[in-house]
Amino acid sequence: MSIGAVERDTGLSKDALRVWERRYGFPTPIRDGLGERAYLLEQVDKLRVLKRLLDQGHRPGKIIHYGIQELQQLVQQSALAIEPASAGGADLSILQGYLDLCKTHQTEALRHGLSQALSRMGLERFIVELLAPLNRLVGDSWANGSLQIFEEHLYTESVQIVMRAAISSLQLPRGKMPVGPRILLTTLPQEQHGLGLLMAEAIFTQEGASCISLGVQTPIMDIVGAARSQHADIVALSVSGAMNPRLVLEGLTDLRRKLPGSTELWVGGDCPVLARRPPEAIYVLIHLADIPVSLGAWHDRHAA
């Protein structure tokens, strides 16, 4: 496989592959007829497992010289440590039922089940009590190797369909103005996960905010430009636990410095650095349930 194909397949950047080759002696690509790197499939298999372990917090220098069987044992050990905590207070058997639908590729049943739960629970309870812990369980299952990448993608697509329909049903009639702030939603350039962003958008919209979503992986200067052109009162970012904490801090600090002083910067997600060491002048929302209270505080700060 070419280096570009390996990057797409494993999620490891070309720069990381080159640095590992130079620093650790793995991977060891051959050269094709044009002198470009080409990777043997058994090396790609090992790179996939390494990526799972990196997402769990392992350092490449500590594990890269392990054989594929040793790496897979580490993955299984992580599975034993992760699964009991995945429910987050929700009924684990219910969450497992949705996960089983992902594993058996019953996407229509999954979407129907999620839609029924949304109707039964109401939007905010559905997001906070069911969808948030289910997302964690799916992410953990992918990380420990019990869920394939394409199965995680099927889950993500199903949730997006259900959530987009829910948000659409909340849209105000033409001509009626929202009562809340204008909120620009996106992620930092390195953040590929967008479900947290979509869940936040739904709650913001239900609370009366006017939301403009840019999707994921928006460059810093484009976030700034969009915030100015859209006259955003708030820029809201979602940061997953898979993000490098150093990149999170650097990105948030840079964005806060470049945004207009009148535009607030809110950030939420599972990245541990948000609870430990948030940058100054940034509002951190640890839980999605914090959104209504935070919006109430925003109204108080901007009351005439």
PDB file of C-alpha atoms in Angstrom:
ATOM      1  CA  MET A   1       0.000   0.000   0.000  1.00  0.00           C
ATOM      2  CA  SER A   2       1.172   3.542  -0.710  1.00  0.00           C
ATOM      3  CA  ILE A   3       1.801   5.917   2.173  1.00  0.00           C
ATOM      4  CA  GLY A   4      -1.361   7.832   1.267  1.00  0.00           C
ATOM      5  CA  ALA A   5      -3.431   4.640   1.355  1.00  0.00           C
ATOM      6  CA  VAL A   6      -1.919   3.690   4.725  1.00  0.00           C
ATOM      7  CA  GLU A   7      -2.764   7.125   6.109  1.00  0.00           C
ATOM      8  CA  ARG A   8      -6.396   6.767   5.006  1.00  0.00           C
ATOM      9  CA  ASP A   9      -6.651   3.174   6.207  1.00  0.00           C
ATOM     10  CA  THR A  10      -5.081   3.541   9.669  1.00  0.00           C
ATOM     11  CA  GLY A  11      -5.650   7.192  10.567  1.00  0.00           C
ATOM     12  CA  LEU A  12      -1.916   7.671  11.136  1.00  0.00           C
ATOM     13  CA  SER A  13      -0.499  10.726   9.392  1.00  0.00           C
ATOM     14  CA  LYS A  14       2.218  10.504   6.759  1.00  0.00           C
ATOM     15  CA  ASP A  15       4.455  12.588   9.033  1.00  0.00           C
ATOM     16  CA  ALA A  16       4.004  10.111  11.894  1.00  0.00           C
ATOM     17  CA  LEU A  17       4.844   7.180   9.612  1.00  0.00           C
ATOM     18  CA  ARG A  18       8.029   8.887   8.413  1.00  0.00           C
ATOM     19  CA  VAL A  19       9.072   9.879  11.953  1.00  0.00           C
ATOM     20  CA  TRP A  20       8.497   6.356  13.275  1.00  0.00           C
ATOM     21  CA  GLU A  21      10.506   4.905  10.411  1.00  0.00           C
ATOM     22  CA  ARG A  22      13.416   7.208  11.212  1.00  0.00           C
ATOM     23  CA  ARG A  23      13.206   7.100  15.017  1.00  0.00           C
ATOM     24  CA  TYR A  24      12.084   3.527  15.757  1.00  0.00           C
ATOM     25  CA  GLY A  25      12.907   1.554  12.614  1.00  0.00           C
ATOM     26  CA  PHE A  26       9.227   0.691  12.057  1.00  0.00           C
ATOM     27  CA  PRO A  27       7.468   0.600   9.712  1.00  0.00           C
ATOM     28  CA  THR A  28      10.045  -0.430   7.109  1.00  0.00           C
ATOM     29  CA  PRO A  29       8.564   0.315   3.676  1.00  0.00           C
ATOM     30  CA  ILE A  30      10.026  -0.893   0.437  1.00  0.00           C
ATOM     31  CA  ARG A  31      10.321   1.438  -2.574  1.00  0.00           C
ATOM     32  CA  ASP A  32       8.231   1.085  -5.687  1.00  0.00           C
ATOM     33  CA  GLY A  33       9.375   1.698  -9.248  1.00  0.00           C
ATOM     34  CA  LEU A  34       9.098   5.473  -8.746  1.00  0.00           C
ATOM     35  CA  GLY A  35      11.015   5.426  -5.484  1.00  0.00           C
ATOM     36  CA  GLU A  36       7.893   5.997  -3.369  1.00  0.00           C
ATOM     37  CA  ARG A  37       7.269   4.235  -0.066  1.00  0.00           C
ATOM     38  CA  ALA A  38       5.157   1.054  -0.252  1.00  0.00           C
ATOM     39  CA  TYR A  39       4.036  -0.837   2.867  1.00  0.00           C
ATOM     40  CA  LEU A  40       3.548  -4.588   3.224  1.00  0.00           C
ATOM     41  CA  LEU A  41       0.083  -5.606   4.384  1.00  0.00           C
ATOM     42  CA  GLU A  42       1.348  -7.254   7.584  1.00  0.00           C
ATOM     43  CA  GLN A  43       2.919  -3.936   8.572  1.00  0.00           C
ATOM     44  CA  VAL A  44      -0.384  -2.154   7.897  1.00  0.00           C
ATOM     45  CA  ASP A  45      -2.156  -4.676  10.147  1.00  0.00           C
ATOM     46  CA  LYS A  46       0.257  -3.818  12.968  1.00  0.00           C
ATOM     47  CA  LEU A  47      -0.173  -0.096  12.336  1.00  0.00           C
ATOM     48  CA  ARG A  48      -3.951  -0.442  12.752  1.00  0.00           C
ATOM     49  CA  VAL A  49      -3.491  -2.027  16.184  1.00  0.00           C
ATOM     50  CA  LEU A  50      -0.924   0.591  17.156  1.00  0.00           C
ATOM     51  CA  LYS A  51      -3.408   3.342  16.278  1.00  0.00           C
ATOM     52  CA  ARG A  52      -6.021   1.799  18.564  1.00  0.00           C
ATOM     53  CA  LEU A  53      -3.514   1.738  21.434  1.00  0.00           C
ATOM     54  CA  LEU A  54      -2.374   5.304  20.783  1.00  0.00           C
ATOM     55  CA  ASP A  55      -5.994   6.439  21.017  1.00  0.00           C
ATOM     56  CA  GLN A  56      -6.097   4.767  24.444  1.00  0.00           C
ATOM     57  CA  GLY A  57      -3.106   6.821  25.621  1.00  0.00           C
ATOM     58  CA  HIS A  58      -0.149   4.514  24.963  1.00  0.00           C
ATOM     59  CA  ARG A  59       3.098   6.094  23.753  1.00  0.00           C
ATOM     60  CA  PRO A  60       4.522   4.807  20.472  1.00  0.00           C
ATOM     61  CA  GLY A  61       8.072   4.470  21.810  1.00  0.00           C
ATOM     62  CA  LYS A  62       6.872   2.072  24.521  1.00  0.00           C
ATOM     63  CA  ILE A  63       4.931  -0.327  22.304  1.00  0.00           C
ATOM     64  CA  ILE A  64       6.098  -0.006  18.713  1.00  0.00           C
ATOM     65  CA  HIS A  65       8.648  -2.827  19.005  1.00  0.00           C
ATOM     66  CA  TYR A  66       6.046  -5.299  20.327  1.00  0.00           C
ATOM     67  CA  GLY A  67       4.920  -8.049  18.010  1.00  0.00           C
ATOM     68  CA  ILE A  68       1.379  -8.095  16.664  1.00  0.00           C
ATOM     69  CA  GLN A  69       0.266 -10.734  19.201  1.00  0.00           C
ATOM     70  CA  GLU A  70       1.615  -8.697  22.136  1.00  0.00           C
ATOM     71  CA  LEU A  71      -0.154  -5.613  20.844  1.00  0.00           C
ATOM     72  CA  GLN A  72      -3.418  -7.498  20.494  1.00  0.00           C
ATOM     73  CA  GLN A  73      -3.061  -8.710  24.084  1.00  0.00           C
ATOM     74  CA  LEU A  74      -2.717  -5.078  25.181  1.00  0.00           C
ATOM     75  CA  VAL A  75      -5.915  -4.291  23.283  1.00  0.00           C
ATOM     76  CA  GLN A  76      -7.747  -7.105  25.071  1.00  0.00           C
ATOM     77  CA  GLN A  77      -6.462  -5.923  28.463  1.00  0.00           C
ATOM     78  CA  SER A  78      -7.827  -2.486  27.658  1.00  0.00           C
ATOM     79  CA  ALA A  79     -11.176  -4.057  26.785  1.00  0.00           C
ATOM     80  CA  LEU A  80     -11.432  -5.584  30.258  1.00  0.00           C
ATOM     81  CA  ALA A  81     -10.625  -2.226  31.849  1.00  0.00           C
ATOM     82  CA  ILE A  82     -12.977  -0.197  29.658  1.00  0.00           C
ATOM     83  CA  GLU A  83     -16.245  -2.117  29.445  1.00  0.00           C
ATOM     84  CA  PRO A  84     -17.472  -1.846  33.069  1.00  0.00           C
ATOM     85  CA  ALA A  85     -17.223   1.957  32.995  1.00  0.00           C
ATOM     86  CA  SER A  86     -18.775   2.529  29.601  1.00  0.00           C
ATOM     87  CA  ALA A  87     -22.400   2.884  30.624  1.00  0.00           C
ATOM     88  CA  GLY A  88     -21.880   6.099  32.539  1.00  0.00           C
ATOM     89  CA  GLY A  89     -24.897   5.404  34.772  1.00  0.00           C
ATOM     90  CA  ALA A  90     -27.149   4.232  31.936  1.00  0.00           C
ATOM     91  CA  ASP A  91     -28.594   0.722  31.693  1.00  0.00           C
ATOM     92  CA  LEU A  92     -25.715  -1.232  30.158  1.00  0.00           C
ATOM     93  CA  SER A  93     -28.036  -3.917  28.767  1.00  0.00           C
ATOM     94  CA  ILE A  94     -29.963  -1.281  26.788  1.00  0.00           C
ATOM     95  CA  LEU A  95     -26.759   0.240  25.444  1.00  0.00           C
ATOM     96  CA  GLN A  96     -25.458  -3.219  24.577  1.00  0.00           C
ATOM     97  CA  GLY A  97     -28.604  -3.851  22.561  1.00  0.00           C
ATOM     98  CA  TYR A  98     -27.862  -0.854  20.349  1.00  0.00           C
ATOM     99  CA  LEU A  99     -24.218  -1.902  20.073  1.00  0.00           C
ATOM    100  CA  ASP A 100     -25.275  -5.401  18.988  1.00  0.00           C
ATOM    101  CA  LEU A 101     -27.334  -3.838  16.180  1.00  0.00           C
ATOM    102  CA  CYS A 102     -24.133  -2.111  14.997  1.00  0.00           C
ATOM    103  CA  LYS A 103     -22.155  -5.342  15.134  1.00  0.00           C
ATOM    104  CA  THR A 104     -24.816  -7.226  13.166  1.00  0.00           C
ATOM    105  CA  HIS A 105     -25.158  -4.356  10.683  1.00  0.00           C
ATOM    106  CA  GLN A 106     -28.872  -3.805  11.293  1.00  0.00           C
ATOM    107  CA  THR A 107     -28.751  -0.100  10.508  1.00  0.00           C
ATOM    108  CA  GLU A 108     -32.463   0.323   9.841  1.00  0.00           C
ATOM    109  CA  ALA A 109     -33.314  -1.283  13.177  1.00  0.00           C
ATOM    110  CA  LEU A 110     -30.710   0.902  14.878  1.00  0.00           C
ATOM    111  CA  ARG A 111     -32.148   4.108  13.419  1.00  0.00           C
ATOM    112  CA  HIS A 112     -35.692   3.048  14.236  1.00  0.00           C
ATOM    113  CA  GLY A 113     -34.735   2.189  17.804  1.00  0.00           C
ATOM    114  CA  LEU A 114     -32.939   5.506  18.313  1.00  0.00           C
ATOM    115  CA  SER A 115     -35.857   7.442  16.806  1.00  0.00           C
ATOM    116  CA  GLN A 116     -38.315   5.660  19.084  1.00  0.00           C
ATOM    117  CA  ALA A 117     -36.151   6.400  22.127  1.00  0.00           C
ATOM    118  CA  LEU A 118     -35.958  10.061  21.102  1.00  0.00           C
ATOM    119  CA  SER A 119     -39.766  10.298  20.841  1.00  0.00           C
ATOM    120  CA  ARG A 120     -40.236   8.550  24.162  1.00  0.00           C
ATOM    121  CA  MET A 121     -37.582  10.406  26.186  1.00  0.00           C
ATOM    122  CA  GLY A 122     -37.584  13.871  24.664  1.00  0.00           C
ATOM    123  CA  LEU A 123     -34.545  15.462  23.038  1.00  0.00           C
ATOM    124  CA  GLU A 124     -32.425  16.515  26.008  1.00  0.00           C
ATOM    125  CA  ARG A 125     -32.913  13.313  28.024  1.00  0.00           C
ATOM    126  CA  PHE A 126     -32.261  11.242  24.901  1.00  0.00           C
ATOM    127  CA  ILE A 127     -28.960  13.018  24.301  1.00  0.00           C
ATOM    128  CA  VAL A 128     -27.718  13.182  27.880  1.00  0.00           C
ATOM    129  CA  GLU A 129     -28.984   9.875  29.268  1.00  0.00           C
ATOM    130  CA  LEU A 130     -28.809   7.573  26.232  1.00  0.00           C
ATOM    131  CA  LEU A 131     -26.788   8.926  23.353  1.00  0.00           C
ATOM    132  CA  ALA A 132     -23.798  10.280  25.310  1.00  0.00           C
ATOM    133  CA  PRO A 133     -23.091   6.988  27.155  1.00  0.00           C
ATOM    134  CA  LEU A 134     -23.809   5.016  23.983  1.00  0.00           C
ATOM    135  CA  ASN A 135     -21.229   7.081  22.123  1.00  0.00           C
ATOM    136  CA  ARG A 136     -18.686   6.260  24.819  1.00  0.00           C
ATOM    137  CA  LEU A 137     -19.498   2.554  24.601  1.00  0.00           C
ATOM    138  CA  VAL A 138     -19.150   2.561  20.804  1.00  0.00           C
ATOM    139  CA  GLY A 139     -15.869   4.482  21.011  1.00  0.00           C
ATOM    140  CA  ASP A 140     -14.505   2.118  23.653  1.00  0.00           C
ATOM    141  CA  SER A 141     -15.581  -0.903  21.620  1.00  0.00           C
ATOM    142  CA  TRP A 142     -13.754   0.444  18.588  1.00  0.00           C
ATOM    143  CA  ALA A 143     -10.671   1.161  20.703  1.00  0.00           C
ATOM    144  CA  ASN A 144     -10.554  -2.333  22.189  1.00  0.00           C
ATOM    145  CA  GLY A 145     -11.015  -4.013  18.811  1.00  0.00           C
ATOM    146  CA  SER A 146     -14.496  -5.470  19.317  1.00  0.00           C
ATOM    147  CA  LEU A 147     -16.043  -3.061  16.792  1.00  0.00           C
ATOM    148  CA  GLN A 148     -14.720  -2.646  13.266  1.00  0.00           C
ATOM    149  CA  ILE A 149     -14.073   0.761  11.734  1.00  0.00           C
ATOM    150  CA  PHE A 150     -16.855   0.386   9.172  1.00  0.00           C
ATOM    151  CA  GLU A 151     -19.274  -0.629  11.946  1.00  0.00           C
ATOM    152  CA  GLU A 152     -18.391   2.510  13.902  1.00  0.00           C
ATOM    153  CA  HIS A 153     -19.019   4.504  10.720  1.00  0.00           C
ATOM    154  CA  LEU A 154     -22.431   2.842  10.291  1.00  0.00           C
ATOM    155  CA  TYR A 155     -23.284   3.874  13.844  1.00  0.00           C
ATOM    156  CA  THR A 156     -22.109   7.444  13.285  1.00  0.00           C
ATOM    157  CA  GLU A 157     -24.134   7.778  10.095  1.00  0.00           C
ATOM    158  CA  SER A 158     -27.256   6.424  11.808  1.00  0.00           C
ATOM    159  CA  VAL A 159     -26.958   8.862  14.709  1.00  0.00           C
ATOM    160  CA  GLN A 160     -26.365  11.760  12.325  1.00  0.00           C
ATOM    161  CA  ILE A 161     -29.558  10.930  10.400  1.00  0.00           C
ATOM    162  CA  VAL A 162     -31.631  10.776  13.594  1.00  0.00           C
ATOM    163  CA  MET A 163     -30.114  13.949  15.054  1.00  0.00           C
ATOM    164  CA  ARG A 164     -30.402  15.976  11.831  1.00  0.00           C
ATOM    165  CA  ALA A 165     -34.085  15.114  11.645  1.00  0.00           C
ATOM    166  CA  ALA A 166     -34.518  16.183  15.273  1.00  0.00           C
ATOM    167  CA  ILE A 167     -32.737  19.497  14.703  1.00  0.00           C
ATOM    168  CA  SER A 168     -34.777  20.163  11.564  1.00  0.00           C
ATOM    169  CA  SER A 169     -37.983  19.734  13.548  1.00  0.00           C
ATOM    170  CA  LEU A 170     -36.788  22.439  15.959  1.00  0.00           C
ATOM    171  CA  GLN A 171     -36.222  25.092  13.299  1.00  0.00           C
ATOM    172  CA  LEU A 172     -38.258  28.281  13.794  1.00  0.00           C
ATOM    173  CA  PRO A 173     -40.905  29.260  11.221  1.00  0.00           C
ATOM    174  CA  ARG A 174     -39.724  31.644   8.521  1.00  0.00           C
ATOM    175  CA  GLY A 175     -39.646  35.218   9.757  1.00  0.00           C
ATOM    176  CA  LYS A 176     -39.549  34.358  13.461  1.00  0.00           C
ATOM    177  CA  MET A 177     -36.300  35.373  15.180  1.00  0.00           C
ATOM    178  CA  PRO A 178     -34.504  33.160  17.738  1.00  0.00           C
ATOM    179  CA  VAL A 179     -34.304  34.508  21.268  1.00  0.00           C
ATOM    180  CA  GLY A 180     -30.846  33.166  22.068  1.00  0.00           C
ATOM    181  CA  PRO A 181     -27.290  33.934  20.910  1.00  0.00           C
ATOM    182  CA  ARG A 182     -25.814  33.227  17.481  1.00  0.00           C
ATOM    183  CA  ILE A 183     -23.551  30.210  17.935  1.00  0.00           C
ATOM    184  CA  LEU A 184     -20.932  28.998  15.464  1.00  0.00           C
ATOM    185  CA  LEU A 185     -20.209  25.291  15.960  1.00  0.00           C
ATOM    186  CA  THR A 186     -17.158  23.433  14.691  1.00  0.00           C
ATOM    187  CA  THR A 187     -14.030  21.533  15.773  1.00  0.00           C
ATOM    188  CA  LEU A 188     -10.299  22.214  15.726  1.00  0.00           C
ATOM    189  CA  PRO A 189      -8.447  21.206  12.522  1.00  0.00           C
ATOM    190  CA  GLN A 190      -7.196  17.906  13.985  1.00  0.00           C
ATOM    191  CA  GLU A 191     -10.583  16.790  15.386  1.00  0.00           C
ATOM    192  CA  GLN A 192     -12.420  14.288  13.181  1.00  0.00           C
ATOM    193  CA  HIS A 193     -15.261  13.373  15.568  1.00  0.00           C
ATOM    194  CA  GLY A 194     -18.486  15.306  15.047  1.00  0.00           C
ATOM    195  CA  LEU A 195     -21.224  13.560  17.039  1.00  0.00           C
ATOM    196  CA  GLY A 196     -20.574  15.648  20.148  1.00  0.00           C
ATOM    197  CA  LEU A 197     -20.913  18.759  18.028  1.00  0.00           C
ATOM    198  CA  LEU A 198     -24.222  17.576  16.596  1.00  0.00           C
ATOM    199  CA  MET A 199     -25.591  16.724  20.032  1.00  0.00           C
ATOM    200  CA  ALA A 200     -24.631  20.154  21.352  1.00  0.00           C
ATOM    201  CA  GLU A 201     -26.255  21.823  18.333  1.00  0.00           C
ATOM    202  CA  ALA A 202     -29.524  20.045  19.081  1.00  0.00           C
ATOM    203  CA  ILE A 203     -29.624  21.233  22.691  1.00  0.00           C
ATOM    204  CA  PHE A 204     -28.547  24.763  21.747  1.00  0.00           C
ATOM    205  CA  THR A 205     -31.316  24.914  19.151  1.00  0.00           C
ATOM    206  CA  GLN A 206     -33.927  23.601  21.554  1.00  0.00           C
ATOM    207  CA  GLU A 207     -32.887  26.312  24.021  1.00  0.00           C
ATOM    208  CA  GLY A 208     -33.575  29.019  21.444  1.00  0.00           C
ATOM    209  CA  ALA A 209     -30.103  29.698  20.068  1.00  0.00           C
ATOM    210  CA  SER A 210     -29.407  30.360  16.395  1.00  0.00           C
ATOM    211  CA  CYS A 211     -26.832  27.759  15.303  1.00  0.00           C
ATOM    212  CA  ILE A 212     -24.447  27.846  12.348  1.00  0.00           C
ATOM    213  CA  SER A 213     -22.483  24.602  11.974  1.00  0.00           C
ATOM    214  CA  LEU A 214     -19.256  24.351   9.975  1.00  0.00           C
ATOM    215  CA  GLY A 215     -18.824  20.645  10.626  1.00  0.00           C
ATOM    216  CA  VAL A 216     -15.472  19.250  11.687  1.00  0.00           C
ATOM    217  CA  GLN A 217     -11.792  20.071  11.096  1.00  0.00           C
ATOM    218  CA  THR A 218     -12.031  23.788  10.393  1.00  0.00           C
ATOM    219  CA  PRO A 219      -8.722  25.726  10.201  1.00  0.00           C
ATOM    220  CA  ILE A 220      -8.309  28.378  12.903  1.00  0.00           C
ATOM    221  CA  MET A 221      -8.348  31.358  10.528  1.00  0.00           C
ATOM    222  CA  ASP A 222     -11.496  30.040   8.850  1.00  0.00           C
ATOM    223  CA  ILE A 223     -13.209  29.768  12.243  1.00  0.00           C
ATOM    224  CA  VAL A 224     -12.245  33.375  12.924  1.00  0.00           C
ATOM    225  CA  GLY A 225     -13.448  34.508   9.504  1.00  0.00           C
ATOM    226  CA  ALA A 226     -16.756  32.696   9.869  1.00  0.00           C
ATOM    227  CA  ALA A 227     -17.292  34.100  13.370  1.00  0.00           C
ATOM    228  CA  ARG A 228     -16.806  37.633  12.054  1.00  0.00           C
ATOM    229  CA  SER A 229     -18.946  37.239   8.941  1.00  0.00           C
ATOM    230  CA  GLN A 230     -21.764  35.515  10.841  1.00  0.00           C
ATOM    231  CA  HIS A 231     -21.600  37.966  13.766  1.00  0.00           C
ATOM    232  CA  ALA A 232     -21.324  35.026  16.149  1.00  0.00           C
ATOM    233  CA  ASP A 233     -21.865  35.714  19.834  1.00  0.00           C
ATOM    234  CA  ILE A 234     -20.313  32.361  20.721  1.00  0.00           C
ATOM    235  CA  VAL A 235     -17.918  29.952  19.018  1.00  0.00           C
ATOM    236  CA  ALA A 236     -18.592  26.456  20.403  1.00  0.00           C
ATOM    237  CA  LEU A 237     -16.081  23.651  19.878  1.00  0.00           C
ATOM    238  CA  SER A 238     -16.287  19.924  20.584  1.00  0.00           C
ATOM    239  CA  VAL A 239     -13.074  18.130  21.589  1.00  0.00           C
ATOM    240  CA  SER A 240     -12.996  14.335  21.896  1.00  0.00           C
ATOM    241  CA  GLY A 241     -10.799  12.255  24.148  1.00  0.00           C
ATOM    242  CA  ALA A 242      -8.803  11.133  21.105  1.00  0.00           C
ATOM    243  CA  MET A 243      -7.333  14.615  20.645  1.00  0.00           C
ATOM    244  CA  ASN A 244      -3.735  15.316  21.673  1.00  0.00           C
ATOM    245  CA  PRO A 245      -3.980  17.530  24.824  1.00  0.00           C
ATOM    246  CA  ARG A 246      -1.073  19.714  23.724  1.00  0.00           C
ATOM    247  CA  LEU A 247      -2.720  20.411  20.369  1.00  0.00           C
ATOM    248  CA  VAL A 248      -5.992  21.180  22.143  1.00  0.00           C
ATOM    249  CA  LEU A 249      -4.383  23.765  24.414  1.00  0.00           C
ATOM    250  CA  GLU A 250      -2.411  25.317  21.579  1.00  0.00           C
ATOM    251  CA  GLY A 251      -5.446  25.475  19.302  1.00  0.00           C
ATOM    252  CA  LEU A 252      -7.751  26.962  21.920  1.00  0.00           C
ATOM    253  CA  THR A 253      -5.179  29.562  22.980  1.00  0.00           C
ATOM    254  CA  ASP A 254      -4.524  30.566  19.379  1.00  0.00           C
ATOM    255  CA  LEU A 255      -8.236  30.770  18.557  1.00  0.00           C
ATOM    256  CA  ARG A 256      -9.062  32.813  21.645  1.00  0.00           C
ATOM    257  CA  ARG A 257      -6.310  35.278  20.757  1.00  0.00           C
ATOM    258  CA  LYS A 258      -7.589  35.711  17.205  1.00  0.00           C
ATOM    259  CA  LEU A 259     -11.339  35.932  17.894  1.00  0.00           C
ATOM    260  CA  PRO A 260     -12.968  39.316  18.571  1.00  0.00           C
ATOM    261  CA  GLY A 261     -13.089  40.095  22.274  1.00  0.00           C
ATOM    262  CA  SER A 262     -16.880  40.259  22.147  1.00  0.00           C
ATOM    263  CA  THR A 263     -17.143  36.664  20.879  1.00  0.00           C
ATOM    264  CA  GLU A 264     -17.130  34.086  23.646  1.00  0.00           C
ATOM    265  CA  LEU A 265     -15.325  30.773  23.162  1.00  0.00           C
ATOM    266  CA  TRP A 266     -17.058  27.709  24.620  1.00  0.00           C
ATOM    267  CA  VAL A 267     -15.590  24.201  24.498  1.00  0.00           C
ATOM    268  CA  GLY A 268     -16.864  20.817  25.627  1.00  0.00           C
ATOM    269  CA  GLY A 269     -16.047  17.151  25.204  1.00  0.00           C
ATOM    270  CA  ASP A 270     -14.168  14.238  26.716  1.00  0.00           C
ATOM    271  CA  CYS A 271     -10.615  15.572  26.409  1.00  0.00           C
ATOM    272  CA  PRO A 272      -9.227  15.381  29.997  1.00  0.00           C
ATOM    273  CA  VAL A 273      -7.205  18.568  29.617  1.00  0.00           C
ATOM    274  CA  LEU A 274     -10.415  20.612  29.684  1.00  0.00           C
ATOM    275  CA  ALA A 275     -11.073  19.669  33.297  1.00  0.00           C
ATOM    276  CA  ARG A 276      -7.446  19.881  34.384  1.00  0.00           C
ATOM    277  CA  ARG A 277      -6.034  22.958  32.721  1.00  0.00           C
ATOM    278  CA  PRO A 278      -8.436  25.030  30.604  1.00  0.00           C
ATOM    279  CA  PRO A 279      -6.968  28.186  29.055  1.00  0.00           C
ATOM    280  CA  GLU A 280      -8.046  31.555  30.405  1.00  0.00           C
ATOM    281  CA  ALA A 281     -11.093  33.376  28.993  1.00  0.00           C
ATOM    282  CA  ILE A 282     -12.624  30.114  27.722  1.00  0.00           C
ATOM    283  CA  TYR A 283     -15.890  28.669  29.015  1.00  0.00           C
ATOM    284  CA  VAL A 284     -15.655  24.900  29.563  1.00  0.00           C
ATOM    285  CA  LEU A 285     -18.804  22.746  29.498  1.00  0.00           C
ATOM    286  CA  ILE A 286     -17.901  19.361  30.929  1.00  0.00           C
ATOM    287  CA  HIS A 287     -21.338  17.841  30.325  1.00  0.00           C
ATOM    288  CA  LEU A 288     -23.997  18.394  27.659  1.00  0.00           C
ATOM    289  CA  ALA A 289     -26.475  18.903  30.495  1.00  0.00           C
ATOM    290  CA  ASP A 290     -24.566  22.116  31.344  1.00  0.00           C
ATOM    291  CA  ILE A 291     -25.757  23.836  28.166  1.00  0.00           C
ATOM    292  CA  PRO A 292     -29.106  25.253  29.407  1.00  0.00           C
ATOM    293  CA  VAL A 293     -27.499  26.708  32.557  1.00  0.00           C
ATOM    294  CA  SER A 294     -24.610  28.157  30.541  1.00  0.00           C
ATOM    295  CA  LEU A 295     -27.015  29.801  28.120  1.00  0.00           C
ATOM    296  CA  GLY A 296     -28.925  31.269  31.062  1.00  0.00           C
ATOM    297  CA  ALA A 297     -25.669  32.712  32.373  1.00  0.00           C
ATOM    298  CA  TRP A 298     -24.928  34.148  28.920  1.00  0.00           C
ATOM    299  CA  HIS A 299     -28.281  35.949  28.916  1.00  0.00           C
ATOM    300  CA  ASP A 300     -27.514  37.351  32.372  1.00  0.00           C
ATOM    301  CA  ARG A 301     -24.135  38.654  31.210  1.00  0.00           C
ATOM    302  CA  HIS A 302     -25.699  40.347  28.190  1.00  0.00           C
ATOM    303  CA  ALA A 303     -28.869  41.671  29.793  1.00  0.00           C
ATOM    304  CA  ALA A 304     -29.554  45.316  28.996  1.00  0.00           C
TER     305      ALA A 304
END
